[in-house]
Short mmCIF file of C-alpha atoms (C1' of nucleotides) in Angstrom, two decimals:
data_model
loop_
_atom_site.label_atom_id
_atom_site.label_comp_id
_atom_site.label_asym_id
_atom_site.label_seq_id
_atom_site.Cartn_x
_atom_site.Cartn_y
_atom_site.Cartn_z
CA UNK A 1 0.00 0.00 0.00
CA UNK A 2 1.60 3.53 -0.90
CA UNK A 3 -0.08 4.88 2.34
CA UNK A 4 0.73 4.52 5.89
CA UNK A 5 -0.47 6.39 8.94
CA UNK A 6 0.31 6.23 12.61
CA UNK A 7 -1.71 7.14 15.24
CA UNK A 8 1.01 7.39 17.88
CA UNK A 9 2.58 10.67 15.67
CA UNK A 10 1.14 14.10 16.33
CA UNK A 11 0.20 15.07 13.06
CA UNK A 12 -3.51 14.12 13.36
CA UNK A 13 -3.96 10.85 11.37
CA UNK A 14 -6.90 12.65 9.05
CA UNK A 15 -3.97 15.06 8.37
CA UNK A 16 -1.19 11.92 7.77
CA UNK A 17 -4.19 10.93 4.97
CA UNK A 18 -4.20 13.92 3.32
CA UNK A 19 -0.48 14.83 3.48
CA UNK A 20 -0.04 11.16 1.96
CA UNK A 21 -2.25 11.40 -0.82
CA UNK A 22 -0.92 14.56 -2.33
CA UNK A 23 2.25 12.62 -2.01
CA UNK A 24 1.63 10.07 -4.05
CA UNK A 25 0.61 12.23 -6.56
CA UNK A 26 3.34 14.64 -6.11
CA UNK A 27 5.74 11.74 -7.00
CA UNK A 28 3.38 10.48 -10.29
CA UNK A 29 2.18 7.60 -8.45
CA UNK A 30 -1.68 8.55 -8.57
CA UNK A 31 -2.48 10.29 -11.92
CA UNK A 32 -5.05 12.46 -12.73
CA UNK A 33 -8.05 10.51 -12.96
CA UNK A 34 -7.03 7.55 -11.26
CA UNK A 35 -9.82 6.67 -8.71
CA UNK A 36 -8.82 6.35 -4.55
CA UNK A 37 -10.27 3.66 -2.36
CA UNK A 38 -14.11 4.46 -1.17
CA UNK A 39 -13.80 5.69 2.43
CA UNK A 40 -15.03 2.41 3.79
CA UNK A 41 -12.64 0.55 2.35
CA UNK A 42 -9.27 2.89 3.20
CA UNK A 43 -10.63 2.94 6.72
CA UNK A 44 -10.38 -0.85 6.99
CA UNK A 45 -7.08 -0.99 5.07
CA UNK A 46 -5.14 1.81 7.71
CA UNK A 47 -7.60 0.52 10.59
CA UNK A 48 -8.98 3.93 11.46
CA UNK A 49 -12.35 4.69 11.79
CA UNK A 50 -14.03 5.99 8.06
CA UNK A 51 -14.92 9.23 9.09
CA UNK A 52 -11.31 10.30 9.67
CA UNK A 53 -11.08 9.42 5.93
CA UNK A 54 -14.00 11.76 4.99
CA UNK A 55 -12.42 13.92 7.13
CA UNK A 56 -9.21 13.33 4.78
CA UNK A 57 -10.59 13.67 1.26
CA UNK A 58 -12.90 16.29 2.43
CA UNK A 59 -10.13 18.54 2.98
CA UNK A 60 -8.48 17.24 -0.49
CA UNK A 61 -11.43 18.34 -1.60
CA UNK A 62 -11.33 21.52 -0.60
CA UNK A 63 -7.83 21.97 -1.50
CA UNK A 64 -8.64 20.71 -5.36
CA UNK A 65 -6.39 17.91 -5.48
CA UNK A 66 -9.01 15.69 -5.97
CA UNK A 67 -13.32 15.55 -7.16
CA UNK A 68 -15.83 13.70 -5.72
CA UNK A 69 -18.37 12.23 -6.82
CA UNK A 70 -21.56 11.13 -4.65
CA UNK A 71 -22.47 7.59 -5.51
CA UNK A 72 -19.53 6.99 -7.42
CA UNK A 73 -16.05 7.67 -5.84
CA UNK A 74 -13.48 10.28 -5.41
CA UNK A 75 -10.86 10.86 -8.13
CA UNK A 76 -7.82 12.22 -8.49
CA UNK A 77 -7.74 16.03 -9.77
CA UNK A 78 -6.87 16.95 -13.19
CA UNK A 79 -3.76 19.06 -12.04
CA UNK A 80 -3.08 22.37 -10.04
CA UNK A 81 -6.25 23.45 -12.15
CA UNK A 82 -5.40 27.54 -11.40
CA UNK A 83 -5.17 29.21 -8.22
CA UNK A 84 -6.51 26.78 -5.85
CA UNK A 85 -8.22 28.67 -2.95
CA UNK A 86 -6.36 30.23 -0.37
CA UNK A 87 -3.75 30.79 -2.87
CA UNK A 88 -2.37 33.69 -1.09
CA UNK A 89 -2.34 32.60 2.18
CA UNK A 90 -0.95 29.06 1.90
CA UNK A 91 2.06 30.63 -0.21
CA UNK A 92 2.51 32.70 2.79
CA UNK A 93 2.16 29.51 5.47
CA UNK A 94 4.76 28.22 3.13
CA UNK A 95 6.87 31.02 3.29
CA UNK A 96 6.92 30.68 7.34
CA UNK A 97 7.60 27.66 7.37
CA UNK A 98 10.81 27.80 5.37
CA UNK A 99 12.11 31.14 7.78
CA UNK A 100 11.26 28.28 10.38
CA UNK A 101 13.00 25.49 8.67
CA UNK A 102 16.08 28.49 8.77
CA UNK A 103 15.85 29.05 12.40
CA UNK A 104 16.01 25.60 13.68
CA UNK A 105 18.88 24.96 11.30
CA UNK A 106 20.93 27.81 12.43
CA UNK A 107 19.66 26.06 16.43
CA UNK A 108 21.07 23.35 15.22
CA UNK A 109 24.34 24.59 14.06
CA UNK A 110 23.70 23.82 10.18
CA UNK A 111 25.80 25.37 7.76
CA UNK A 112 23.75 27.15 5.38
CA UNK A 113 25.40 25.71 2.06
CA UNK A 114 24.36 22.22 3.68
CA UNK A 115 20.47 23.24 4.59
CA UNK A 116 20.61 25.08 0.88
CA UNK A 117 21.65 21.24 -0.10
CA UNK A 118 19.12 19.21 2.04
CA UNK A 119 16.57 21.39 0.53
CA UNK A 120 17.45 20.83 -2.50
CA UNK A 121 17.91 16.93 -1.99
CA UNK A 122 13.87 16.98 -0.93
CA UNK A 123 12.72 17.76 -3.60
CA UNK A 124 10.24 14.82 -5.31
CA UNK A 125 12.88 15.05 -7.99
CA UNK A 126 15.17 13.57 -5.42
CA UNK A 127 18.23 14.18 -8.33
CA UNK A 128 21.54 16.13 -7.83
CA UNK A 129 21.46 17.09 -11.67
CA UNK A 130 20.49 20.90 -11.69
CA UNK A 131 18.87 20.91 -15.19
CA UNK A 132 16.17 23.67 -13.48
CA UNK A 133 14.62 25.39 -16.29
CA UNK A 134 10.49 25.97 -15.87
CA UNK A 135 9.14 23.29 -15.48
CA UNK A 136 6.67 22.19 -12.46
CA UNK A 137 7.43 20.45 -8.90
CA UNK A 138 7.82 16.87 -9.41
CA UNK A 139 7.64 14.35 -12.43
CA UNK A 140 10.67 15.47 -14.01
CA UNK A 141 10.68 12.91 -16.51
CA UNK A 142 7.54 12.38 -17.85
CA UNK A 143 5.22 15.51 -17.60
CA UNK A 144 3.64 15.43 -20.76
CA UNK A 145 0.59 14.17 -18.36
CA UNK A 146 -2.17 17.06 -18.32
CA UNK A 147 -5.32 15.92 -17.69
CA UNK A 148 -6.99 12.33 -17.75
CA UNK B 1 8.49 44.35 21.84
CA UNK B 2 10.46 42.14 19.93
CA UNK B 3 7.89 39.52 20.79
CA UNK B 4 4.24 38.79 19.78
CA UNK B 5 1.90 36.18 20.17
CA UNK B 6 -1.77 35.11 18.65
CA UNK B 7 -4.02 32.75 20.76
CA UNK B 8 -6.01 32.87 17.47
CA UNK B 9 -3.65 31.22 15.32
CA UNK B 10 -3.92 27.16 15.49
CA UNK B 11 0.33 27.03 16.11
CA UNK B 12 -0.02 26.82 20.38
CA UNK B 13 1.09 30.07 22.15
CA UNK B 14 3.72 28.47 24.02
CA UNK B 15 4.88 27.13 20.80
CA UNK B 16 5.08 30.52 19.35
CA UNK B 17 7.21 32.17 22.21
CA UNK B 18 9.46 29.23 21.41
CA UNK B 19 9.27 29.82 18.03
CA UNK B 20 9.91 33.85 18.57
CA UNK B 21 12.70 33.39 21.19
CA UNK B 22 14.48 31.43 18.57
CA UNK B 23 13.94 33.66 15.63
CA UNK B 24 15.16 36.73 17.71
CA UNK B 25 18.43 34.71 18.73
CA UNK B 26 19.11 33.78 15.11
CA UNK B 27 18.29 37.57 13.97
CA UNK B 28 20.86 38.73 16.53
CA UNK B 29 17.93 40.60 18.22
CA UNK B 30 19.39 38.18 21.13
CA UNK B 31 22.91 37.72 21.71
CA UNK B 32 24.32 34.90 24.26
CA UNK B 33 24.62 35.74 27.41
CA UNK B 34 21.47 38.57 27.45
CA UNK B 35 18.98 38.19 29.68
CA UNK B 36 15.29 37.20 29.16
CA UNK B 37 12.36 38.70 31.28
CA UNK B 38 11.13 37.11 34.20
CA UNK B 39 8.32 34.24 33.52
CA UNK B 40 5.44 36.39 34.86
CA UNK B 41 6.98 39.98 33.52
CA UNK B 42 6.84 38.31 30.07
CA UNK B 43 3.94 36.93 30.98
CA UNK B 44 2.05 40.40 31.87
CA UNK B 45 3.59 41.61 28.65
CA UNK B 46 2.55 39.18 26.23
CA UNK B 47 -1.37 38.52 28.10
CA UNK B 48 -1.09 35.12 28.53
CA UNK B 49 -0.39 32.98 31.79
CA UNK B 50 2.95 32.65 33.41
CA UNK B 51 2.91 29.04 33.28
CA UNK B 52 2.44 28.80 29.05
CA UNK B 53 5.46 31.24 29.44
CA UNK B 54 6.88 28.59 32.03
CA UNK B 55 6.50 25.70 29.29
CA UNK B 56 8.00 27.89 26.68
CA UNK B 57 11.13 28.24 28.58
CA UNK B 58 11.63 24.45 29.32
CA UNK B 59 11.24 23.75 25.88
CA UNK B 60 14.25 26.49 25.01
CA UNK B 61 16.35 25.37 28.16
CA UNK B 62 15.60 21.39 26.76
CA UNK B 63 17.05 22.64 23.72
CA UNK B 64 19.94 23.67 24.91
CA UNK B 65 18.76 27.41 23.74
CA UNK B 66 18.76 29.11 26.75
CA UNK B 67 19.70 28.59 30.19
CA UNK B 68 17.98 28.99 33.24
CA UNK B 69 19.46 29.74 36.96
CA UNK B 70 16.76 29.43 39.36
CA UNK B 71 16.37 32.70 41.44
CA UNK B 72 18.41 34.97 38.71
CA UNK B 73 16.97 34.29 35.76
CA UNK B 74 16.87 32.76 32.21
CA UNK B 75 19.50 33.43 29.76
CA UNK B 76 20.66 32.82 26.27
CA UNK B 77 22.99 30.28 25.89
CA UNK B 78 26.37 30.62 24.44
CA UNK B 79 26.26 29.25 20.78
CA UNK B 80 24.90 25.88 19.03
CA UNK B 81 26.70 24.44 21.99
CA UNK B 82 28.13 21.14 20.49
CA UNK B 83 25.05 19.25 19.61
CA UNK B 84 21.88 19.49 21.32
CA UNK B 85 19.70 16.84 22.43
CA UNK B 86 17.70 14.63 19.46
CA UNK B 87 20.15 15.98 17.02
CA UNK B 88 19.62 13.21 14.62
CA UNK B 89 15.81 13.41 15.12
CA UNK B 90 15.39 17.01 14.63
CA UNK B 91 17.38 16.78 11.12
CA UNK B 92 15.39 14.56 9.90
CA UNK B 93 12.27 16.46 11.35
CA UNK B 94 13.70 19.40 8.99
CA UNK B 95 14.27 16.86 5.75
CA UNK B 96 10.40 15.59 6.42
CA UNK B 97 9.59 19.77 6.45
CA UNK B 98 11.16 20.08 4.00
CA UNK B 99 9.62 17.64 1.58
CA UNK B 100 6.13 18.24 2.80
CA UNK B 101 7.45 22.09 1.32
CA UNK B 102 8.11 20.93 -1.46
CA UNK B 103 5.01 19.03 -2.03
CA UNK B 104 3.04 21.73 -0.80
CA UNK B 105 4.64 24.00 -3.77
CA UNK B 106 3.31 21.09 -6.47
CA UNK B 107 -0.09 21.41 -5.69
CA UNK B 108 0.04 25.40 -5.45
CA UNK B 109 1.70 25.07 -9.24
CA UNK B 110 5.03 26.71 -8.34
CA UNK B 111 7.55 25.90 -10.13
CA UNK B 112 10.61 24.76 -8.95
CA UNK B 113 13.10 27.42 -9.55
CA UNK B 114 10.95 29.51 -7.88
CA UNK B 115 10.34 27.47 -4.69
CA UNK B 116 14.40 27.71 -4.49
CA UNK B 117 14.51 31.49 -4.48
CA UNK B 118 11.39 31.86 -2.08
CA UNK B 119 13.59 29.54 -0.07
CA UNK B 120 16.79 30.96 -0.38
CA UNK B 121 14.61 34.34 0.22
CA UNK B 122 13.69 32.99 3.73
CA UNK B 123 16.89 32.77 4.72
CA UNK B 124 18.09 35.01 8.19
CA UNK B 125 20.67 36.94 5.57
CA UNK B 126 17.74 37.63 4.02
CA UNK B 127 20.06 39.15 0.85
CA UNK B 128 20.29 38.16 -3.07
CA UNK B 129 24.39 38.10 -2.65
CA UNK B 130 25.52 34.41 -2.99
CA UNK B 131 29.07 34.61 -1.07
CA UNK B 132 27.52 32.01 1.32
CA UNK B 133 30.65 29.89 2.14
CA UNK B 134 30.74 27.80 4.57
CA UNK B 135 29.49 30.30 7.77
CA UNK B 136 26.69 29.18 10.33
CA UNK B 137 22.95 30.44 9.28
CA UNK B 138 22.29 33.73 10.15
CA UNK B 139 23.85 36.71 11.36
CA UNK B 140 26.39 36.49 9.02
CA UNK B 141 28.90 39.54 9.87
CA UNK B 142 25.87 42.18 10.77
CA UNK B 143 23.40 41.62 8.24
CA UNK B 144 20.45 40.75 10.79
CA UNK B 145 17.85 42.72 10.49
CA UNK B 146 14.83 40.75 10.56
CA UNK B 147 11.78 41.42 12.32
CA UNK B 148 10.29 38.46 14.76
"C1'" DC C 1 15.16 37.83 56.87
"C1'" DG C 2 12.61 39.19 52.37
"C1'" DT C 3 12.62 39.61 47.41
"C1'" DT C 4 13.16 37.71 42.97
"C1'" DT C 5 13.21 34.04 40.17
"C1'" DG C 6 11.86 29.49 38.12
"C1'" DT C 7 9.16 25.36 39.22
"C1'" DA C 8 5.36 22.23 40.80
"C1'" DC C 9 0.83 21.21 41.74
"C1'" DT C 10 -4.26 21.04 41.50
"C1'" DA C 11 -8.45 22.24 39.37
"C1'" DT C 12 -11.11 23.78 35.52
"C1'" DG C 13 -12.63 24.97 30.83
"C1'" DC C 14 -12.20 24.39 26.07
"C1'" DG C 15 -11.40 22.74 21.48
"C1'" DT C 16 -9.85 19.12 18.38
"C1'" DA C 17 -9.07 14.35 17.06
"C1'" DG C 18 -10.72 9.93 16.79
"C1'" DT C 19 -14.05 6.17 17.36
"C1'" DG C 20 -18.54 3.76 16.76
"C1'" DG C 21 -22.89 3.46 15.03
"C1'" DT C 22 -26.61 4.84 12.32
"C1'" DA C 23 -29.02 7.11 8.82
"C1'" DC C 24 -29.44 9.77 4.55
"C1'" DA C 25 -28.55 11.32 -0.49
"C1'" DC C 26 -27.05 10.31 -4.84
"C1'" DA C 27 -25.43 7.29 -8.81
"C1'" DT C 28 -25.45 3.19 -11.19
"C1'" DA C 29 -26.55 -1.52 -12.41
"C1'" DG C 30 -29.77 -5.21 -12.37
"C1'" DC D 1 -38.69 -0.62 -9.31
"C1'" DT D 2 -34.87 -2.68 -6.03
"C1'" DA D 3 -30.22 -3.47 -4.56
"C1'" DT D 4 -25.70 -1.91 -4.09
"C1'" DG D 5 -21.90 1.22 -3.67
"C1'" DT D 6 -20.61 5.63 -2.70
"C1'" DG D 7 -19.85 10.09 0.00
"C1'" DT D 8 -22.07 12.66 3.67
"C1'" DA D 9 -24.33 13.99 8.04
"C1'" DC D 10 -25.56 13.11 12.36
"C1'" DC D 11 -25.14 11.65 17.26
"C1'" DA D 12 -22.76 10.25 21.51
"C1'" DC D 13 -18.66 9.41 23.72
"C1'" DT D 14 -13.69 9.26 24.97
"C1'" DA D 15 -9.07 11.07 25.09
"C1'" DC D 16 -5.70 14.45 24.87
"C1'" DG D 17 -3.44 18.91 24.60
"C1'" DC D 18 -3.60 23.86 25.40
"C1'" DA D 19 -4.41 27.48 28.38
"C1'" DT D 20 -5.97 29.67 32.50
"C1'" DA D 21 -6.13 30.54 37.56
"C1'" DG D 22 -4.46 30.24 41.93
"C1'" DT D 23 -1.35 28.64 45.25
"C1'" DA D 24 2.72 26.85 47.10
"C1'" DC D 25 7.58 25.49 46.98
"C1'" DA D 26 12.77 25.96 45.97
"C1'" DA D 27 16.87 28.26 44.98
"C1'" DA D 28 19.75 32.52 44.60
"C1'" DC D 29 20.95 36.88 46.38
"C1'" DG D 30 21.36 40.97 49.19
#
DNA sequence: CGTTTGTACTATGCGTAGTGGTACACATAG
DNA sequence: CTATGTGTACCACTACGCATAGTACAAACG
């Protein structure tokens, strides 16, 4: 299973479901269109109870990584379709949290060519080539994938 | 003050006197050896109960950030002193950060050169000048002059 | 001694996360 | 039409963390 959650962690599980799923397809393994598990089922596979899932895709939802459809399943987005909502302000979370990622490196006595490195070494690419000309987060490679 | 705090954000307060205590060190607000304010002083200041400001400080002395004389006072420690406590863990807390960035940026459509600046951007220098060799994170010769 | 400081403790309120169970709304297939 | 699969909406309940409030204790210092 390409998902994995554990209670005992402080990130909320609902949030370990979401943060998982835009994973996946951060990396290319869900596509646009493919179809997730019905909430039922997930539950049951990551033994947690199937309202944290709805809790899950709900926010997914909201976020426009994925559709849902009642009576027939949830699906997987076709791509950042424009300025999702709370465009603004999520580019500004993100923005906080690197000055944060900063602070606790310079607390923990990182060099700041290394954390420049480690950031770079996070990215879904997950390559050392530089090659960084235009083209989107993750899926270097094949991303001739726009909708389904 | 060089110090604010929200009870309306969802981050806890404590979390974000930790959070400011540590930005203001890095800044060079805070150098070592300068004092803090009293527990309920900072307390009074700040609106919020001397014992979240209590937890705050344990956190910061745990971290080897500050340290704390009972009956004088809390102060801030002399450097990254050697390596602090969960070293290994907290690294790869950061690496986890920063991938979750990363996929973040995907699903917000940035593209990946620009992630790097905005992260390079968040950086204590805080400049556009590259000559980053090999010097800890922030405060590098007298550039700090960020706000907290 | 008394003051200043951090710490410890108890009690209380509050919000969120998670579970468990049930029921409803919609889509599709027979 | 019914039956099934799907997401959704409730409800009740538990557990935990955050924060407050008040009080008391412990260590340093003059």
């Amino acid at each position: 299973m390409w998902l994995r959650v554990d209670p005992r962690l402080s990130v909320p599980v609902y949030q370990q479901v979401v943060d998982g799923i835009k994973a996946a397809i951060a990396s290319g393994l869900l596509r646009p269109g493919d179809r997730l598990p019905p909430v039922r089922e997930l539950a049951l596979e990551l033994t947690i109870n199937h309202n944290t899932v709805a809790k899950a895709y709900q926010e997914l939802e909201r976020e426009r990584v994925i559709e849902v459809i009642r009576g027939r399943g949830t699906f997987v987005a076709a791509r950042p379709s424009g300025r999702p909502p709370d465009y603004e302000e999520r580019v500004k979370t993100l923005q906080d949290e690197m000055r944060r990622i900063w602070i606790e490196a310079y607390h923990l006595g990182l060099d700041a060519d290394t954390v420049q490195e480690m950031f770079r070494a996070a990215a879904p690419g997950a390559k050392d080539a530089k090659e960084g000309t235009g083209d989107a987060v993750g899926r270097r490679g094949e991303i001739a994938d726009e909708d389904a």
